[in-house]
PDB file of C-alpha atoms in Angstrom:
ATOM      1  CA  GLN A   1      -8.042   6.357 -18.451  1.00  0.00           C
ATOM      2  CA  VAL A   2      -4.716   4.967 -17.350  1.00  0.00           C
ATOM      3  CA  GLN A   3      -3.686   5.883 -13.815  1.00  0.00           C
ATOM      4  CA  LEU A   4      -0.954   4.668 -11.526  1.00  0.00           C
ATOM      5  CA  VAL A   5      -1.726   5.412  -7.884  1.00  0.00           C
ATOM      6  CA  GLN A   6       1.115   5.087  -5.420  1.00  0.00           C
ATOM      7  CA  SER A   7       1.146   4.739  -1.644  1.00  0.00           C
ATOM      8  CA  GLY A   8       1.884   7.685   0.591  1.00  0.00           C
ATOM      9  CA  ALA A   9       5.034   9.227   1.957  1.00  0.00           C
ATOM     10  CA  GLU A  10       6.969   7.478   4.712  1.00  0.00           C
ATOM     11  CA  VAL A  11       9.866   8.156   7.013  1.00  0.00           C
ATOM     12  CA  LYS A  12      12.151   5.263   7.891  1.00  0.00           C
ATOM     13  CA  LYS A  13      15.188   4.779  10.083  1.00  0.00           C
ATOM     14  CA  PRO A  14      18.539   3.731   8.640  1.00  0.00           C
ATOM     15  CA  GLY A  15      18.738  -0.022   8.243  1.00  0.00           C
ATOM     16  CA  ALA A  16      14.994  -0.460   7.891  1.00  0.00           C
ATOM     17  CA  SER A  17      13.049  -1.524   4.819  1.00  0.00           C
ATOM     18  CA  VAL A  18      10.277   0.214   2.920  1.00  0.00           C
ATOM     19  CA  LYS A  19       7.615  -1.210   0.628  1.00  0.00           C
ATOM     20  CA  VAL A  20       5.938   1.120  -1.867  1.00  0.00           C
ATOM     21  CA  SER A  21       2.819   0.121  -3.757  1.00  0.00           C
ATOM     22  CA  CYS A  22       1.580   1.156  -7.189  1.00  0.00           C
ATOM     23  CA  LYS A  23      -1.989   0.345  -8.203  1.00  0.00           C
ATOM     24  CA  ALA A  24      -2.693   0.242 -11.927  1.00  0.00           C
ATOM     25  CA  LEU A  25      -6.055   1.455 -13.229  1.00  0.00           C
ATOM     26  CA  GLY A  26      -7.608   1.770 -16.652  1.00  0.00           C
ATOM     27  CA  TYR A  27      -5.733  -0.890 -18.637  1.00  0.00           C
ATOM     28  CA  THR A  28      -4.996  -4.600 -18.653  1.00  0.00           C
ATOM     29  CA  PHE A  29      -2.467  -5.030 -15.856  1.00  0.00           C
ATOM     30  CA  THR A  30      -0.589  -7.960 -17.365  1.00  0.00           C
ATOM     31  CA  THR A  31       0.125  -6.432 -20.769  1.00  0.00           C
ATOM     32  CA  HIS A  32       2.692  -3.800 -19.747  1.00  0.00           C
ATOM     33  CA  HIS A  33       5.876  -4.072 -17.708  1.00  0.00           C
ATOM     34  CA  MET A  34       6.150  -1.800 -14.687  1.00  0.00           C
ATOM     35  CA  HIS A  35       9.347   0.068 -13.855  1.00  0.00           C
ATOM     36  CA  TRP A  36      10.580   1.854 -10.744  1.00  0.00           C
ATOM     37  CA  VAL A  37      12.607   5.054 -10.900  1.00  0.00           C
ATOM     38  CA  ARG A  38      14.310   6.866  -8.031  1.00  0.00           C
ATOM     39  CA  GLN A  39      14.942  10.601  -7.826  1.00  0.00           C
ATOM     40  CA  ALA A  40      16.911  11.981  -4.914  1.00  0.00           C
ATOM     41  CA  PRO A  41      16.293  15.630  -3.966  1.00  0.00           C
ATOM     42  CA  GLY A  42      17.684  17.913  -6.656  1.00  0.00           C
ATOM     43  CA  GLN A  43      19.116  14.949  -8.537  1.00  0.00           C
ATOM     44  CA  GLY A  44      18.383  13.052 -11.736  1.00  0.00           C
ATOM     45  CA  LEU A  45      16.287  10.033 -12.578  1.00  0.00           C
ATOM     46  CA  GLU A  46      17.710   6.614 -11.726  1.00  0.00           C
ATOM     47  CA  TRP A  47      16.240   3.396 -13.129  1.00  0.00           C
ATOM     48  CA  MET A  48      15.908   0.745 -10.435  1.00  0.00           C
ATOM     49  CA  GLY A  49      14.346  -2.162 -12.253  1.00  0.00           C
ATOM     50  CA  MET A  50      11.199  -3.611 -13.749  1.00  0.00           C
ATOM     51  CA  ILE A  51       8.676  -6.378 -13.286  1.00  0.00           C
ATOM     52  CA  ASP A  52       6.584  -8.265 -15.802  1.00  0.00           C
ATOM     53  CA  PRO A  53       3.206  -8.435 -14.056  1.00  0.00           C
ATOM     54  CA  SER A  54       2.111 -11.343 -16.221  1.00  0.00           C
ATOM     55  CA  VAL A  55       4.669 -13.822 -14.885  1.00  0.00           C
ATOM     56  CA  GLY A  56       6.327 -11.890 -12.068  1.00  0.00           C
ATOM     57  CA  SER A  57       9.794 -11.963 -13.599  1.00  0.00           C
ATOM     58  CA  THR A  58      12.092  -9.089 -12.701  1.00  0.00           C
ATOM     59  CA  VAL A  59      15.204  -7.293 -13.926  1.00  0.00           C
ATOM     60  CA  TYR A  60      17.062  -5.043 -11.520  1.00  0.00           C
ATOM     61  CA  ALA A  61      19.728  -2.395 -11.998  1.00  0.00           C
ATOM     62  CA  GLN A  62      23.054  -3.684 -10.761  1.00  0.00           C
ATOM     63  CA  LYS A  63      23.248  -0.866  -8.244  1.00  0.00           C
ATOM     64  CA  PHE A  64      20.122  -2.073  -6.453  1.00  0.00           C
ATOM     65  CA  GLN A  65      20.386  -5.799  -7.154  1.00  0.00           C
ATOM     66  CA  ASP A  66      21.164  -6.745  -3.551  1.00  0.00           C
ATOM     67  CA  ARG A  67      18.573  -4.522  -1.868  1.00  0.00           C
ATOM     68  CA  VAL A  68      15.477  -4.315  -4.046  1.00  0.00           C
ATOM     69  CA  THR A  69      12.581  -6.706  -4.523  1.00  0.00           C
ATOM     70  CA  MET A  70       9.718  -6.076  -6.929  1.00  0.00           C
ATOM     71  CA  THR A  71       6.551  -8.112  -6.726  1.00  0.00           C
ATOM     72  CA  ARG A  72       3.004  -7.973  -8.022  1.00  0.00           C
ATOM     73  CA  GLU A  73      -0.468  -8.985  -6.945  1.00  0.00           C
ATOM     74  CA  LYS A  74      -2.642  -9.725  -9.966  1.00  0.00           C
ATOM     75  CA  SER A  75      -5.871  -9.833  -7.976  1.00  0.00           C
ATOM     76  CA  THR A  76      -5.549  -6.134  -7.112  1.00  0.00           C
ATOM     77  CA  ASN A  77      -3.537  -4.912 -10.143  1.00  0.00           C
ATOM     78  CA  THR A  78      -0.806  -3.728  -7.804  1.00  0.00           C
ATOM     79  CA  VAL A  79       2.976  -3.855  -7.996  1.00  0.00           C
ATOM     80  CA  TYR A  80       5.288  -3.381  -5.048  1.00  0.00           C
ATOM     81  CA  MET A  81       8.861  -2.213  -4.654  1.00  0.00           C
ATOM     82  CA  GLU A  82      10.662  -3.072  -1.442  1.00  0.00           C
ATOM     83  CA  LEU A  83      14.039  -1.520  -0.683  1.00  0.00           C
ATOM     84  CA  SER A  84      15.992  -2.851   2.273  1.00  0.00           C
ATOM     85  CA  SER A  85      18.972  -1.706   4.344  1.00  0.00           C
ATOM     86  CA  LEU A  86      17.947   1.913   3.897  1.00  0.00           C
ATOM     87  CA  ARG A  87      20.569   4.644   4.145  1.00  0.00           C
ATOM     88  CA  SER A  88      20.207   8.386   4.380  1.00  0.00           C
ATOM     89  CA  ASP A  89      21.119   8.728   0.710  1.00  0.00           C
ATOM     90  CA  ASP A  90      18.064   6.623  -0.177  1.00  0.00           C
ATOM     91  CA  THR A  91      15.930   9.645   0.691  1.00  0.00           C
ATOM     92  CA  ALA A  92      14.136  10.235  -2.580  1.00  0.00           C
ATOM     93  CA  VAL A  93      10.927  10.238  -4.556  1.00  0.00           C
ATOM     94  CA  PHE A  94      10.191   6.811  -5.985  1.00  0.00           C
ATOM     95  CA  TYR A  95       8.064   6.566  -9.122  1.00  0.00           C
ATOM     96  CA  CYS A  96       6.410   3.602 -10.764  1.00  0.00           C
ATOM     97  CA  ALA A  97       6.009   3.894 -14.519  1.00  0.00           C
ATOM     98  CA  ARG A  98       4.289   1.712 -17.090  1.00  0.00           C
ATOM     99  CA  ASP A  99       6.094   0.896 -20.296  1.00  0.00           C
ATOM    100  CA  SER A 100       4.985   0.585 -23.875  1.00  0.00           C
ATOM    101  CA  ILE A 101       6.931  -0.477 -26.935  1.00  0.00           C
ATOM    102  CA  ARG A 102       6.653   1.993 -29.792  1.00  0.00           C
ATOM    103  CA  GLU A 103       8.826   1.960 -32.890  1.00  0.00           C
ATOM    104  CA  ALA A 104      11.176  -0.513 -31.222  1.00  0.00           C
ATOM    105  CA  ALA A 105      11.693   1.897 -28.320  1.00  0.00           C
ATOM    106  CA  THR A 106      10.697   1.230 -24.720  1.00  0.00           C
ATOM    107  CA  ILE A 107       8.922   4.285 -23.417  1.00  0.00           C
ATOM    108  CA  LEU A 108       7.594   4.975 -19.931  1.00  0.00           C
ATOM    109  CA  ASP A 109       4.281   6.422 -20.993  1.00  0.00           C
ATOM    110  CA  PHE A 110       2.398   6.665 -17.709  1.00  0.00           C
ATOM    111  CA  TRP A 111       3.852   7.512 -14.310  1.00  0.00           C
ATOM    112  CA  GLY A 112       2.607   7.382 -10.776  1.00  0.00           C
ATOM    113  CA  GLN A 113       2.480  10.534  -8.691  1.00  0.00           C
ATOM    114  CA  GLY A 114       5.647   9.581  -6.832  1.00  0.00           C
ATOM    115  CA  THR A 115       6.200   8.480  -3.241  1.00  0.00           C
ATOM    116  CA  LEU A 116       8.576  10.416  -1.005  1.00  0.00           C
ATOM    117  CA  ILE A 117      10.629   8.192   1.264  1.00  0.00           C
ATOM    118  CA  GLY A 118      12.716   9.904   3.922  1.00  0.00           C
ATOM    119  CA  VAL A 119      15.479   8.059   5.748  1.00  0.00           C
ATOM    120  CA  SER A 120      16.529   9.653   8.996  1.00  0.00           C
ATOM    121  CA  SER A 121      17.514   8.611  12.475  1.00  0.00           C
TER     122      SER A 121
ATOM    123  CA  SER B   1      29.164   0.936 -21.154  1.00  0.00           C
ATOM    124  CA  SER B   2      25.748   1.427 -19.583  1.00  0.00           C
ATOM    125  CA  GLU B   3      26.112   5.183 -19.233  1.00  0.00           C
ATOM    126  CA  LEU B   4      24.351   7.999 -21.028  1.00  0.00           C
ATOM    127  CA  THR B   5      26.047  11.399 -20.823  1.00  0.00           C
ATOM    128  CA  GLN B   6      24.292  14.765 -21.036  1.00  0.00           C
ATOM    129  CA  ASP B   7      25.457  18.332 -20.537  1.00  0.00           C
ATOM    130  CA  PRO B   8      24.224  19.474 -17.105  1.00  0.00           C
ATOM    131  CA  ALA B   9      22.809  22.799 -18.264  1.00  0.00           C
ATOM    132  CA  VAL B  10      21.919  24.630 -21.445  1.00  0.00           C
ATOM    133  CA  SER B  11      20.313  28.002 -22.037  1.00  0.00           C
ATOM    134  CA  VAL B  12      18.407  29.404 -24.997  1.00  0.00           C
ATOM    135  CA  ALA B  13      16.909  32.760 -25.849  1.00  0.00           C
ATOM    136  CA  LEU B  14      13.156  32.879 -26.154  1.00  0.00           C
ATOM    137  CA  GLY B  15      12.128  31.882 -29.664  1.00  0.00           C
ATOM    138  CA  GLN B  16      15.514  30.504 -30.635  1.00  0.00           C
ATOM    139  CA  THR B  17      16.567  26.921 -31.339  1.00  0.00           C
ATOM    140  CA  VAL B  18      18.383  24.703 -28.888  1.00  0.00           C
ATOM    141  CA  THR B  19      19.762  21.173 -29.145  1.00  0.00           C
ATOM    142  CA  ILE B  20      20.314  18.897 -26.157  1.00  0.00           C
ATOM    143  CA  THR B  21      22.549  15.887 -26.699  1.00  0.00           C
ATOM    144  CA  CYS B  22      22.956  12.477 -25.131  1.00  0.00           C
ATOM    145  CA  GLN B  23      25.963  10.225 -25.715  1.00  0.00           C
ATOM    146  CA  GLY B  24      26.373   6.546 -25.025  1.00  0.00           C
ATOM    147  CA  ASP B  25      27.506   3.316 -26.640  1.00  0.00           C
ATOM    148  CA  SER B  26      24.046   1.775 -26.404  1.00  0.00           C
ATOM    149  CA  LEU B  27      22.676   4.541 -28.646  1.00  0.00           C
ATOM    150  CA  ARG B  28      24.435   2.879 -31.571  1.00  0.00           C
ATOM    151  CA  ILE B  29      21.909   0.064 -31.128  1.00  0.00           C
ATOM    152  CA  TYR B  30      18.839   1.474 -29.391  1.00  0.00           C
ATOM    153  CA  TYR B  31      16.771   4.600 -29.815  1.00  0.00           C
ATOM    154  CA  ALA B  32      16.727   7.198 -27.094  1.00  0.00           C
ATOM    155  CA  THR B  33      13.515   8.364 -25.470  1.00  0.00           C
ATOM    156  CA  TRP B  34      13.428  11.952 -24.223  1.00  0.00           C
ATOM    157  CA  TYR B  35      11.569  13.045 -21.098  1.00  0.00           C
ATOM    158  CA  GLN B  36      10.694  16.533 -19.899  1.00  0.00           C
ATOM    159  CA  GLN B  37      10.364  17.075 -16.157  1.00  0.00           C
ATOM    160  CA  LYS B  38       9.133  20.256 -14.521  1.00  0.00           C
ATOM    161  CA  PRO B  39       9.499  20.913 -10.772  1.00  0.00           C
ATOM    162  CA  GLY B  40       7.207  18.799  -8.662  1.00  0.00           C
ATOM    163  CA  GLN B  41       5.942  16.777 -11.618  1.00  0.00           C
ATOM    164  CA  ALA B  42       6.541  13.304 -12.982  1.00  0.00           C
ATOM    165  CA  PRO B  43       8.515  13.051 -16.229  1.00  0.00           C
ATOM    166  CA  LEU B  44       6.688  13.283 -19.544  1.00  0.00           C
ATOM    167  CA  VAL B  45       7.708  11.671 -22.833  1.00  0.00           C
ATOM    168  CA  VAL B  46       8.405  14.278 -25.522  1.00  0.00           C
ATOM    169  CA  ILE B  47      10.265  12.228 -28.179  1.00  0.00           C
ATOM    170  CA  TYR B  48      10.622   8.505 -28.804  1.00  0.00           C
ATOM    171  CA  GLY B  49      11.817   6.203 -31.553  1.00  0.00           C
ATOM    172  CA  GLU B  50      13.420   7.672 -34.639  1.00  0.00           C
ATOM    173  CA  ASN B  51      11.588  11.000 -34.207  1.00  0.00           C
ATOM    174  CA  SER B  52       8.058  10.568 -32.905  1.00  0.00           C
ATOM    175  CA  ARG B  53       6.024  12.731 -30.559  1.00  0.00           C
ATOM    176  CA  PRO B  54       3.211  11.531 -28.310  1.00  0.00           C
ATOM    177  CA  SER B  55      -0.130  13.171 -28.803  1.00  0.00           C
ATOM    178  CA  GLY B  56      -0.154  16.654 -27.314  1.00  0.00           C
ATOM    179  CA  ILE B  57       3.564  17.351 -27.624  1.00  0.00           C
ATOM    180  CA  PRO B  58       4.179  20.438 -29.781  1.00  0.00           C
ATOM    181  CA  ASP B  59       5.899  19.951 -33.117  1.00  0.00           C
ATOM    182  CA  ARG B  60       8.701  22.295 -32.084  1.00  0.00           C
ATOM    183  CA  PHE B  61      10.184  19.222 -30.363  1.00  0.00           C
ATOM    184  CA  SER B  62      12.142  16.881 -32.624  1.00  0.00           C
ATOM    185  CA  GLY B  63      14.713  14.143 -32.260  1.00  0.00           C
ATOM    186  CA  SER B  64      17.588  12.730 -34.230  1.00  0.00           C
ATOM    187  CA  SER B  65      20.424  10.286 -33.836  1.00  0.00           C
ATOM    188  CA  SER B  66      23.873   9.722 -35.286  1.00  0.00           C
ATOM    189  CA  GLY B  67      26.363   7.121 -34.135  1.00  0.00           C
ATOM    190  CA  ASN B  68      26.518   7.157 -30.346  1.00  0.00           C
ATOM    191  CA  THR B  69      24.692  10.489 -29.986  1.00  0.00           C
ATOM    192  CA  ALA B  70      20.988  11.232 -29.711  1.00  0.00           C
ATOM    193  CA  SER B  71      19.736  14.791 -29.927  1.00  0.00           C
ATOM    194  CA  LEU B  72      16.617  16.621 -28.856  1.00  0.00           C
ATOM    195  CA  THR B  73      15.957  19.897 -30.683  1.00  0.00           C
ATOM    196  CA  ILE B  74      13.480  22.556 -29.684  1.00  0.00           C
ATOM    197  CA  THR B  75      12.823  24.949 -32.567  1.00  0.00           C
ATOM    198  CA  GLY B  76      11.460  28.243 -31.298  1.00  0.00           C
ATOM    199  CA  ALA B  77      11.818  27.609 -27.566  1.00  0.00           C
ATOM    200  CA  GLN B  78       9.013  28.904 -25.376  1.00  0.00           C
ATOM    201  CA  ALA B  79       9.057  29.909 -21.735  1.00  0.00           C
ATOM    202  CA  GLU B  80       7.094  26.797 -20.835  1.00  0.00           C
ATOM    203  CA  ASP B  81       9.881  24.608 -22.233  1.00  0.00           C
ATOM    204  CA  GLU B  82      12.089  25.524 -19.295  1.00  0.00           C
ATOM    205  CA  ALA B  83      12.555  22.180 -17.561  1.00  0.00           C
ATOM    206  CA  ASP B  84      14.908  19.285 -16.989  1.00  0.00           C
ATOM    207  CA  TYR B  85      15.335  16.942 -19.944  1.00  0.00           C
ATOM    208  CA  TYR B  86      16.453  13.335 -19.619  1.00  0.00           C
ATOM    209  CA  CYS B  87      17.415  10.825 -22.252  1.00  0.00           C
ATOM    210  CA  ASN B  88      16.721   7.163 -21.621  1.00  0.00           C
ATOM    211  CA  SER B  89      17.546   4.004 -23.494  1.00  0.00           C
ATOM    212  CA  ARG B  90      18.407   0.373 -23.007  1.00  0.00           C
ATOM    213  CA  ASP B  91      21.902  -0.435 -21.844  1.00  0.00           C
ATOM    214  CA  ILE B  92      24.348  -2.211 -24.117  1.00  0.00           C
ATOM    215  CA  SER B  93      23.054  -5.628 -23.017  1.00  0.00           C
ATOM    216  CA  GLY B  94      19.495  -4.662 -23.915  1.00  0.00           C
ATOM    217  CA  ASN B  95      18.218  -6.016 -20.619  1.00  0.00           C
ATOM    218  CA  ARG B  96      18.083  -2.856 -18.555  1.00  0.00           C
ATOM    219  CA  LEU B  97      17.144   0.768 -18.977  1.00  0.00           C
ATOM    220  CA  VAL B  98      19.444   3.657 -18.171  1.00  0.00           C
ATOM    221  CA  PHE B  99      18.880   7.409 -17.838  1.00  0.00           C
ATOM    222  CA  GLY B 100      21.222  10.195 -18.722  1.00  0.00           C
ATOM    223  CA  GLY B 101      22.148  12.605 -15.967  1.00  0.00           C
ATOM    224  CA  GLY B 102      19.719  15.232 -17.223  1.00  0.00           C
ATOM    225  CA  THR B 103      20.044  18.681 -18.785  1.00  0.00           C
ATOM    226  CA  LYS B 104      18.546  21.749 -17.148  1.00  0.00           C
ATOM    227  CA  LEU B 105      17.180  23.990 -19.882  1.00  0.00           C
ATOM    228  CA  THR B 106      16.835  27.681 -19.101  1.00  0.00           C
ATOM    229  CA  VAL B 107      14.876  29.928 -21.473  1.00  0.00           C
ATOM    230  CA  VAL B 108      16.101  33.512 -21.179  1.00  0.00           C
TER     231      VAL B 108
END
């Protein structure tokens, strides 16, 4: 069955970077784009960007364009999201989510368990 | 515009019908997908496309769209439907996704 397994929680200092991993299991890694979604405590979902694991191409939300890098490692079926220049308001749960195209709609049909990143001095 | 707008909170009496709406220019072009999120859990797709439900989603959930507005309707709301609901679609360029701000549904 499809599973997305994310790396564990971390605490970082302001100005640092964090790299979160998402290992895909149970399907062909290169046939679905992977997205990253941020959710600050008590707040809504925020789309950060996506990567095509087949070729490594990326599309980022304008808000994160200057600070986010998404990569993949095909040999281990893993995607990574690195966020730099962390601020306290980056404290959030970060989810990876696989997409599928159904009826011309892009749906995020499987999600990782989420990774809590805390930013504090 | 790349924004999707939702009412922050809606309430419904147990067993009654409630509609949650999502407005945005991109909805004139692209379908909305609706996600349900309960505390401490990852979001779950409840409606996608014109009006389709993934396997396992009760048929009391339905979707519709008109102009720049997408709607999620729950007919006969149950206590377990109490959750946050988010709409999601492509932005007007088609290159990026965007989420609405979410609607907190309370079943009273």
